[in-house]
Coordinates of C-alpha atoms and ligand atoms in Angstrom, one line a residue:
M6 CA 234.2 73.6 229.4
S7 CA 235.4 70.2 228.2
D8 CA 234.6 68.9 224.7
T9 CA 232.4 66.3 226.3
A10 CA 230.3 68.6 228.4
I11 CA 226.6 68.4 227.9
T12 CA 225.3 71.5 226.2
E13 CA 221.8 70.4 225.2
L14 CA 219.4 67.9 226.7
K15 CA 215.9 67.6 225.2
G16 CA 213.1 65.0 225.8
R17 CA 210.2 64.2 223.5
R18 CA 207.3 61.9 223.3
I19 CA 207.5 59.0 220.8
W20 CA 205.5 55.8 220.4
D21 CA 206.5 52.2 221.2
S22 CA 205.7 48.8 219.7
R23 CA 202.4 48.7 221.5
G24 CA 201.4 52.1 220.2
R25 CA 201.9 53.6 223.7
P26 CA 203.8 56.8 224.4
T27 CA 207.4 56.6 225.6
V28 CA 210.3 58.9 226.4
E29 CA 213.1 59.8 224.0
V30 CA 216.0 62.0 224.9
D31 CA 218.5 63.8 222.7
I32 CA 221.8 65.1 224.1
T33 CA 224.4 67.3 222.4
L34 CA 227.9 67.8 223.7
A35 CA 230.2 70.8 223.4
D36 CA 232.1 69.1 220.5
G37 CA 228.9 68.6 218.6
S38 CA 228.5 64.8 219.4
K39 CA 225.0 63.6 219.8
G40 CA 223.4 60.8 221.7
R41 CA 219.8 59.5 221.8
G42 CA 218.2 57.3 224.5
I43 CA 214.7 55.7 224.4
A44 CA 212.8 54.2 227.4
P45 CA 211.4 50.7 226.7
A46 CA 208.4 49.4 228.8
G47 CA 207.5 46.2 230.5
A48 CA 204.1 44.5 230.9
S49 CA 205.0 41.8 233.4
R50 CA 206.9 44.0 235.7
G51 CA 208.7 43.1 238.9
S52 CA 207.3 45.1 241.9
R53 CA 210.7 46.4 242.8
E54 CA 211.6 47.8 239.4
A55 CA 212.3 51.5 238.8
L56 CA 208.9 53.1 238.4
D57 CA 207.7 53.7 234.8
L58 CA 206.1 57.1 235.5
R59 CA 202.8 57.5 233.6
D60 CA 200.3 60.4 233.7
G61 CA 197.3 58.3 234.6
G62 CA 193.7 59.5 233.9
E63 CA 191.6 58.8 230.8
R64 CA 193.8 60.2 228.1
L65 CA 195.9 57.5 226.3
A66 CA 194.5 55.0 228.8
G67 CA 196.7 56.6 231.4
F68 CA 200.0 55.8 229.6
G69 CA 200.9 59.5 228.9
V70 CA 204.5 60.5 229.6
D71 CA 204.0 64.3 230.1
K72 CA 205.1 64.1 233.8
A73 CA 208.3 62.3 232.9
L74 CA 209.0 64.8 230.1
R75 CA 208.3 67.7 232.5
A76 CA 210.8 66.1 235.0
I77 CA 213.4 66.0 232.2
E78 CA 212.8 69.6 231.2
T79 CA 212.5 71.3 234.6
E80 CA 214.8 69.2 236.8
I81 CA 217.1 66.7 235.0
A82 CA 218.3 69.0 232.1
P83 CA 219.2 71.9 234.4
A84 CA 221.1 69.6 236.7
L85 CA 223.0 67.9 233.9
L86 CA 223.9 70.8 231.6
G87 CA 227.7 71.4 231.7
L88 CA 228.5 67.9 233.2
D89 CA 230.9 65.6 231.4
A90 CA 229.2 62.9 229.5
T91 CA 232.1 60.5 229.8
D92 CA 231.4 60.4 233.6
Q93 CA 228.5 58.0 233.3
A94 CA 228.7 56.9 236.9
G95 CA 228.7 60.5 238.2
I96 CA 225.8 61.6 236.0
D97 CA 223.7 58.5 236.9
A98 CA 224.5 59.1 240.6
Q99 CA 223.4 62.7 240.3
M100 CA 220.1 61.8 238.7
I101 CA 219.5 59.1 241.4
A102 CA 220.2 61.7 244.1
L103 CA 218.0 64.3 242.4
D104 CA 215.1 61.8 242.3
G105 CA 215.6 60.9 245.9
T106 CA 213.2 57.9 246.0
P107 CA 214.1 54.2 246.2
L108 CA 212.2 53.3 242.9
K109 CA 212.8 56.6 241.0
A110 CA 209.2 57.3 241.4
R111 CA 209.4 61.1 241.6
L112 CA 211.2 61.9 238.3
G113 CA 210.3 58.5 236.7
G114 CA 212.6 55.5 235.8
N115 CA 211.5 56.1 232.2
A116 CA 212.9 59.7 232.3
L117 CA 216.1 58.5 234.0
V118 CA 216.8 55.6 231.7
A119 CA 216.3 57.6 228.5
V120 CA 218.7 60.3 229.7
S121 CA 221.2 57.7 231.0
L122 CA 221.3 55.9 227.6
A123 CA 221.5 59.2 225.7
V124 CA 224.6 60.2 227.8
L125 CA 226.2 56.8 227.0
H126 CA 225.6 57.2 223.3
A127 CA 226.9 60.8 223.3
A128 CA 230.1 59.8 225.0
A129 CA 230.6 56.9 222.5
A130 CA 229.9 59.3 219.6
S131 CA 232.5 61.7 221.0
A132 CA 235.0 58.9 221.1
R133 CA 234.1 58.2 217.5
Q134 CA 233.5 54.6 218.3
P135 CA 230.5 52.3 217.8
L136 CA 228.9 51.8 221.2
W137 CA 229.9 48.1 221.6
Q138 CA 233.5 49.0 221.0
Y139 CA 233.4 52.0 223.3
L140 CA 232.0 49.8 226.1
A141 CA 234.4 46.9 225.5
G142 CA 237.6 49.0 225.4
E143 CA 240.5 46.7 225.0
A144 CA 238.6 43.6 226.1
P145 CA 237.7 41.1 223.4
S146 CA 234.2 41.4 222.2
V147 CA 232.1 38.3 222.4
L148 CA 228.8 37.9 220.6
P149 CA 226.0 36.6 222.8
M150 CA 223.9 33.5 222.5
P151 CA 220.4 34.5 221.5
E152 CA 217.2 33.3 223.1
I153 CA 214.4 33.8 220.7
Q154 CA 210.7 33.5 221.4
I155 CA 208.6 31.2 219.2
F156 CA 205.3 31.4 221.1
G157 CA 204.2 34.3 223.3
G158 CA 201.9 33.9 226.3
G159 CA 201.1 35.2 229.7
A160 CA 200.7 39.0 230.0
H161 CA 201.9 39.4 226.4
A162 CA 199.0 37.3 224.9
G163 CA 195.9 38.1 227.0
R164 CA 197.0 35.3 229.3
R165 CA 195.9 32.8 226.7
I166 CA 198.5 30.4 228.2
D167 CA 200.3 30.7 231.5
I168 CA 203.9 30.4 230.3
Q169 CA 205.0 33.9 229.1
D170 CA 207.8 33.0 226.7
L171 CA 208.5 29.8 224.9
M172 CA 211.8 30.3 223.3
I173 CA 214.6 28.5 221.6
M174 CA 218.3 28.7 222.3
P175 CA 220.3 27.6 219.2
I176 CA 223.0 25.8 221.3
G177 CA 224.5 24.1 218.2
A178 CA 225.2 27.4 216.4
R179 CA 228.8 28.6 215.9
S180 CA 228.0 32.2 215.1
V181 CA 225.2 34.7 215.5
A182 CA 224.5 34.4 211.7
E183 CA 224.1 30.7 212.1
A184 CA 222.0 31.0 215.3
L185 CA 219.6 33.4 213.5
E186 CA 219.3 31.2 210.4
M187 CA 218.4 28.3 212.6
T188 CA 215.9 30.5 214.4
A189 CA 214.3 31.5 211.1
E190 CA 213.9 27.8 210.1
I191 CA 212.3 27.0 213.5
Y192 CA 210.0 30.1 213.5
L193 CA 208.8 29.1 210.0
S194 CA 208.4 25.5 211.0
A195 CA 206.3 26.6 214.0
G196 CA 204.2 28.7 211.7
R197 CA 203.6 25.7 209.3
I198 CA 202.5 23.5 212.2
M199 CA 200.2 26.2 213.6
A200 CA 198.6 26.7 210.2
S201 CA 198.2 23.0 209.5
R202 CA 196.3 22.7 212.8
G203 CA 194.2 25.8 212.3
L204 CA 195.9 27.5 215.3
V205 CA 197.3 30.6 213.6
S206 CA 195.8 33.8 215.0
G207 CA 198.5 36.4 214.7
V208 CA 201.4 37.2 217.0
A209 CA 201.8 38.2 220.6
D210 CA 203.5 41.4 222.0
E211 CA 207.0 40.2 221.3
G212 CA 206.3 38.7 217.9
G213 CA 205.9 35.0 218.9
Y214 CA 202.8 33.2 217.5
W215 CA 199.7 33.8 219.5
P216 CA 199.3 30.6 221.6
S217 CA 196.1 29.0 220.6
F218 CA 196.8 25.9 222.7
A219 CA 194.7 23.9 225.1
T220 CA 197.4 23.2 227.6
N221 CA 200.9 24.5 228.5
E222 CA 202.2 21.1 227.7
E223 CA 200.7 21.3 224.2
A224 CA 202.7 24.5 223.7
L225 CA 205.9 22.7 224.8
D226 CA 205.2 19.7 222.6
T227 CA 204.5 21.9 219.6
L228 CA 207.8 23.7 220.2
V229 CA 209.7 20.4 220.2
Q230 CA 207.9 19.5 217.0
A231 CA 208.8 22.9 215.5
I232 CA 212.5 22.4 216.3
E233 CA 212.4 18.8 214.9
G234 CA 210.4 19.9 211.9
A235 CA 213.1 22.4 211.0
G236 CA 215.6 19.5 211.1
Y237 CA 217.3 20.2 214.4
D238 CA 217.9 18.0 217.5
P239 CA 216.5 19.7 220.6
A240 CA 219.1 18.1 222.8
T241 CA 222.2 19.2 221.0
E242 CA 221.2 21.9 218.4
A243 CA 218.3 24.0 219.5
A244 CA 217.1 23.7 223.1
I245 CA 214.1 25.2 224.8
S246 CA 214.3 28.3 227.0
L247 CA 211.2 29.3 229.0
D248 CA 210.2 32.4 230.8
I249 CA 207.5 31.3 233.2
A250 CA 207.0 34.8 234.7
A251 CA 205.3 33.1 237.6
S252 CA 204.6 36.4 239.5
E253 CA 201.9 37.0 236.8
F254 CA 199.8 34.1 238.0
G255 CA 200.8 33.6 241.7
S256 CA 201.7 35.2 244.9
G257 CA 201.7 34.3 248.6
G258 CA 202.6 30.7 247.7
R259 CA 199.4 30.2 245.6
Y260 CA 199.5 29.8 241.8
R261 CA 196.6 29.7 239.5
L262 CA 197.2 28.1 236.1
G263 CA 194.3 29.8 234.2
L264 CA 194.5 27.6 231.2
E265 CA 194.1 24.4 233.1
Q266 CA 192.0 25.9 235.9
R267 CA 194.4 24.4 238.4
E268 CA 195.6 25.9 241.6
L269 CA 199.0 24.9 242.9
D270 CA 201.0 25.8 246.0
S271 CA 204.7 26.6 245.9
D272 CA 205.7 22.9 246.2
G273 CA 203.2 22.0 243.5
L274 CA 204.5 24.6 241.0
C275 CA 208.1 23.7 241.9
D276 CA 207.4 20.0 241.2
L277 CA 205.7 20.9 237.9
M278 CA 208.7 23.0 236.8
V279 CA 211.1 20.1 237.7
E280 CA 208.8 17.8 235.7
W281 CA 208.9 20.0 232.6
C282 CA 212.7 20.4 232.9
S283 CA 213.1 16.6 233.1
R284 CA 210.6 15.8 230.3
Y285 CA 211.5 18.5 227.8
P286 CA 214.9 19.6 226.4
I287 CA 214.9 22.8 228.5
A288 CA 218.3 24.6 228.9
S289 CA 217.1 27.7 230.7
I290 CA 214.1 28.7 232.8
E291 CA 213.3 32.2 234.0
D292 CA 211.2 33.2 237.1
P293 CA 209.9 29.6 237.6
L294 CA 208.4 30.8 240.8
A295 CA 207.0 34.2 241.8
E296 CA 209.2 37.1 243.0
D297 CA 207.9 36.7 246.6
D298 CA 208.6 32.9 246.7
R299 CA 212.2 32.8 247.7
D300 CA 211.9 29.4 249.4
G301 CA 210.3 27.9 246.3
L302 CA 213.1 29.3 244.1
I303 CA 215.8 27.9 246.4
R304 CA 214.1 24.5 246.3
F305 CA 213.9 24.6 242.5
T306 CA 217.5 25.7 242.1
A307 CA 218.7 23.0 244.5
A308 CA 216.8 20.4 242.4
M309 CA 217.7 21.7 238.9
G310 CA 220.4 24.3 239.1
D311 CA 223.2 22.1 238.1
K312 CA 221.4 21.0 234.9
V313 CA 219.4 24.1 233.9
Q314 CA 220.0 27.8 233.9
V315 CA 217.7 29.5 236.4
I316 CA 217.2 33.2 235.6
G317 CA 215.9 35.8 238.0
D318 CA 214.1 38.6 236.2
D319 CA 211.2 39.9 238.3
Y320 CA 213.0 38.3 241.3
L321 CA 216.2 40.4 240.8
V322 CA 215.0 43.4 238.9
T323 CA 218.5 44.1 237.6
N324 CA 219.6 45.1 241.2
A325 CA 223.2 44.4 242.4
A326 CA 222.1 44.0 246.0
K327 CA 219.4 41.5 245.1
V328 CA 221.9 39.6 243.0
E329 CA 224.3 39.4 246.0
Q330 CA 221.4 38.1 248.2
A331 CA 220.4 35.6 245.6
A332 CA 223.9 34.3 245.3
A333 CA 224.1 33.9 249.1
D334 CA 220.8 32.1 249.0
N335 CA 221.5 29.9 246.0
A336 CA 218.1 31.1 244.7
V337 CA 219.0 31.4 241.0
N338 CA 222.2 31.0 238.9
A339 CA 221.7 33.7 236.3
V340 CA 220.3 37.3 236.0
L341 CA 218.3 39.0 233.3
L342 CA 219.6 42.6 232.7
K343 CA 217.0 45.2 231.7
V344 CA 218.3 48.8 231.8
N345 CA 214.9 50.3 232.6
Q346 CA 214.4 47.9 235.5
A347 CA 217.5 49.4 237.2
G348 CA 216.8 52.9 235.8
T349 CA 220.3 53.8 234.8
V350 CA 223.2 52.3 232.8
S351 CA 225.5 52.3 235.8
E352 CA 223.2 50.4 238.0
T353 CA 222.6 47.8 235.2
R354 CA 226.4 47.5 234.9
A355 CA 226.7 47.0 238.7
A356 CA 224.1 44.2 238.6
L357 CA 226.1 42.5 235.8
D358 CA 229.4 42.9 237.8
A359 CA 227.8 41.4 240.9
A360 CA 226.4 38.5 238.8
R361 CA 229.8 37.9 237.2
Q362 CA 231.5 37.8 240.6
H363 CA 229.3 35.0 241.7
G364 CA 229.6 33.0 238.5
F365 CA 226.0 33.8 237.4
G366 CA 225.0 33.8 233.8
T367 CA 224.1 37.2 232.4
I368 CA 221.4 37.9 229.8
V369 CA 220.8 41.4 228.4
S370 CA 217.1 41.7 227.7
A371 CA 214.6 43.8 225.9
R372 CA 211.1 44.6 227.3
S373 CA 207.8 43.7 225.8
G374 CA 207.3 47.3 224.8
E375 CA 210.2 48.3 222.6
T376 CA 211.1 50.7 219.8
E377 CA 213.6 50.8 216.9
D378 CA 216.3 51.4 219.4
V379 CA 219.2 48.9 219.2
T380 CA 221.3 50.0 222.2
I381 CA 220.9 46.7 224.0
A382 CA 222.6 44.8 221.2
H383 CA 225.6 46.9 221.9
L384 CA 225.4 46.4 225.6
A385 CA 225.2 42.6 225.2
V386 CA 228.4 42.6 223.1
G387 CA 230.3 45.5 224.7
W388 CA 229.7 44.1 228.2
N389 CA 230.4 40.5 227.0
A390 CA 227.1 39.4 228.7
G391 CA 227.1 36.1 226.9
Q392 CA 223.4 35.9 226.2
F393 CA 220.7 38.2 224.6
K394 CA 216.9 38.0 224.8
V395 CA 214.9 40.3 222.6
G396 CA 211.6 38.5 221.9
S397 CA 210.7 36.7 218.7
F398 CA 211.7 36.6 215.1
A399 CA 209.1 39.0 213.8
R400 CA 208.1 42.7 214.2
S401 CA 210.8 45.2 213.4
E402 CA 211.4 46.4 217.0
R403 CA 212.7 42.8 217.6
M404 CA 214.4 42.3 214.2
A405 CA 216.2 45.6 214.5
K406 CA 218.1 44.2 217.5
W407 CA 218.9 40.8 215.9
N408 CA 220.0 42.6 212.7
E409 CA 222.3 44.9 214.7
L410 CA 224.0 41.9 216.2
L411 CA 224.7 40.6 212.6
R412 CA 226.3 44.0 211.8
I413 CA 228.5 43.9 214.9
E414 CA 229.5 40.3 214.0
E415 CA 230.4 41.5 210.5
A416 CA 232.3 44.5 211.9
L417 CA 234.4 42.3 214.2
G418 CA 235.3 40.2 211.2
A419 CA 238.0 37.6 211.9
K420 CA 238.1 38.8 215.5
A421 CA 234.4 37.8 216.1
Q422 CA 233.9 35.3 218.8
F423 CA 230.6 33.7 219.6
A424 CA 229.8 32.9 223.2
G425 CA 227.9 29.8 222.3
T426 CA 226.8 27.9 225.4
S427 CA 229.9 29.0 227.4
G428 CA 227.9 31.4 229.6
V429 CA 224.9 29.2 230.1
R430 CA 224.9 27.5 233.6
G431 CA 224.3 23.8 233.2
L432 CA 225.5 23.8 229.6
G433 CA 228.8 25.7 229.4
Q434 CA 231.5 26.5 231.9
G435 CA 229.0 26.5 234.7
A436 CA 228.2 22.9 234.2
Ligands
PGA515 P1 208.1 42.5 230.2 O1 208.5 41.0 229.8 O2 209.0 43.4 229.4 O3 206.7 42.6 229.8 O4 208.3 42.7 231.7 C1 209.7 40.5 229.5 C2 210.2 39.5 230.5 O5 209.5 39.1 231.5 O6 211.3 39.0 230.4
ZN516 ZN1 210.9 37.6 232.4

């Protein structure tokens, strides 16, 4: 048996940032190295994501993960014991075959992703390297540009406003440390503005202020004021990044803006998105139209794709084949990468490779349901993704990941390079 053979694989139930159960997996190798993986969970999910297998029924509002844990114990562990943890692709392929369904519905995407991440961590531990370094190998490690939420919305805030994420991208920063300090100033500035208007009512799922606004435009205006109030220029120092998550309020070419009680067709929403991108200092926009609105996305990207980064999240669900198709269609120019959307580390990496081949921007992203796990910070650096989206600047499941980036930046020392805007279509090399 090789030193890196899997000798133990154990799943357990832990709890995520929404107080819901999730799957954690511990793996031990023959040489004693250990790896841990944890499944995150989305709320605004793409319909073609790997299935997050839940028990259903009354208990824990149906969110139980006993079925996924049973799949790990009775099927995945027996199949993986003895396999070499350094063969990530082989192990992931084995799990995909064992599941046998297109969306990993039988064993559960949550089971697979926790195991896949645990395998990766165990292999890095055996190589006695931090994960980012293990992934980067000889390639230079580049720290990603953060996108940080200031106001939450959509499915993360009781649909209080339609836009799901109002974020900033500190485009003037020269390091992660500086980017996060700018973010802190802007987050505090936003808090002061909300307090002065009597609008503070806590934070949404990802830590952004709960959006007590009358219109989507009021939220956008307030974000600009927060940036300026912190002393930054939105055009050159801290731009806006939006996740519209349009699949949450529209399908079949009909969109319902709940806040404004307005209904729009695909052209109407596309025009509104173009208007926002022209009126506000927006550097990046995610899922501006719904996942079933390919023509709308193509129209939007034709209009704005040379000026603005257009990210496919629900539209691409971290799937290499969908990235290929989107490149052929010119439907977007960047892809959000969520390991649990794909279901395994290898498939996530394949989506990144496909994106890179087509000159797309790549953004490693958290989910709205997260834990203390900081793996994605290592993926963003180790894979040189260029951009990183984790949620807001509050709540420790978010801060743990920003803080991990700072530690990696420090560990790189003089070798640390910051991606800045270089990977952002419309701003950097893609302009
Ligand atoms: P989710 O949201 O994790 O709830 O899907 C994050 C996003 O849409 O980017
Ligand atoms: Zn999204």
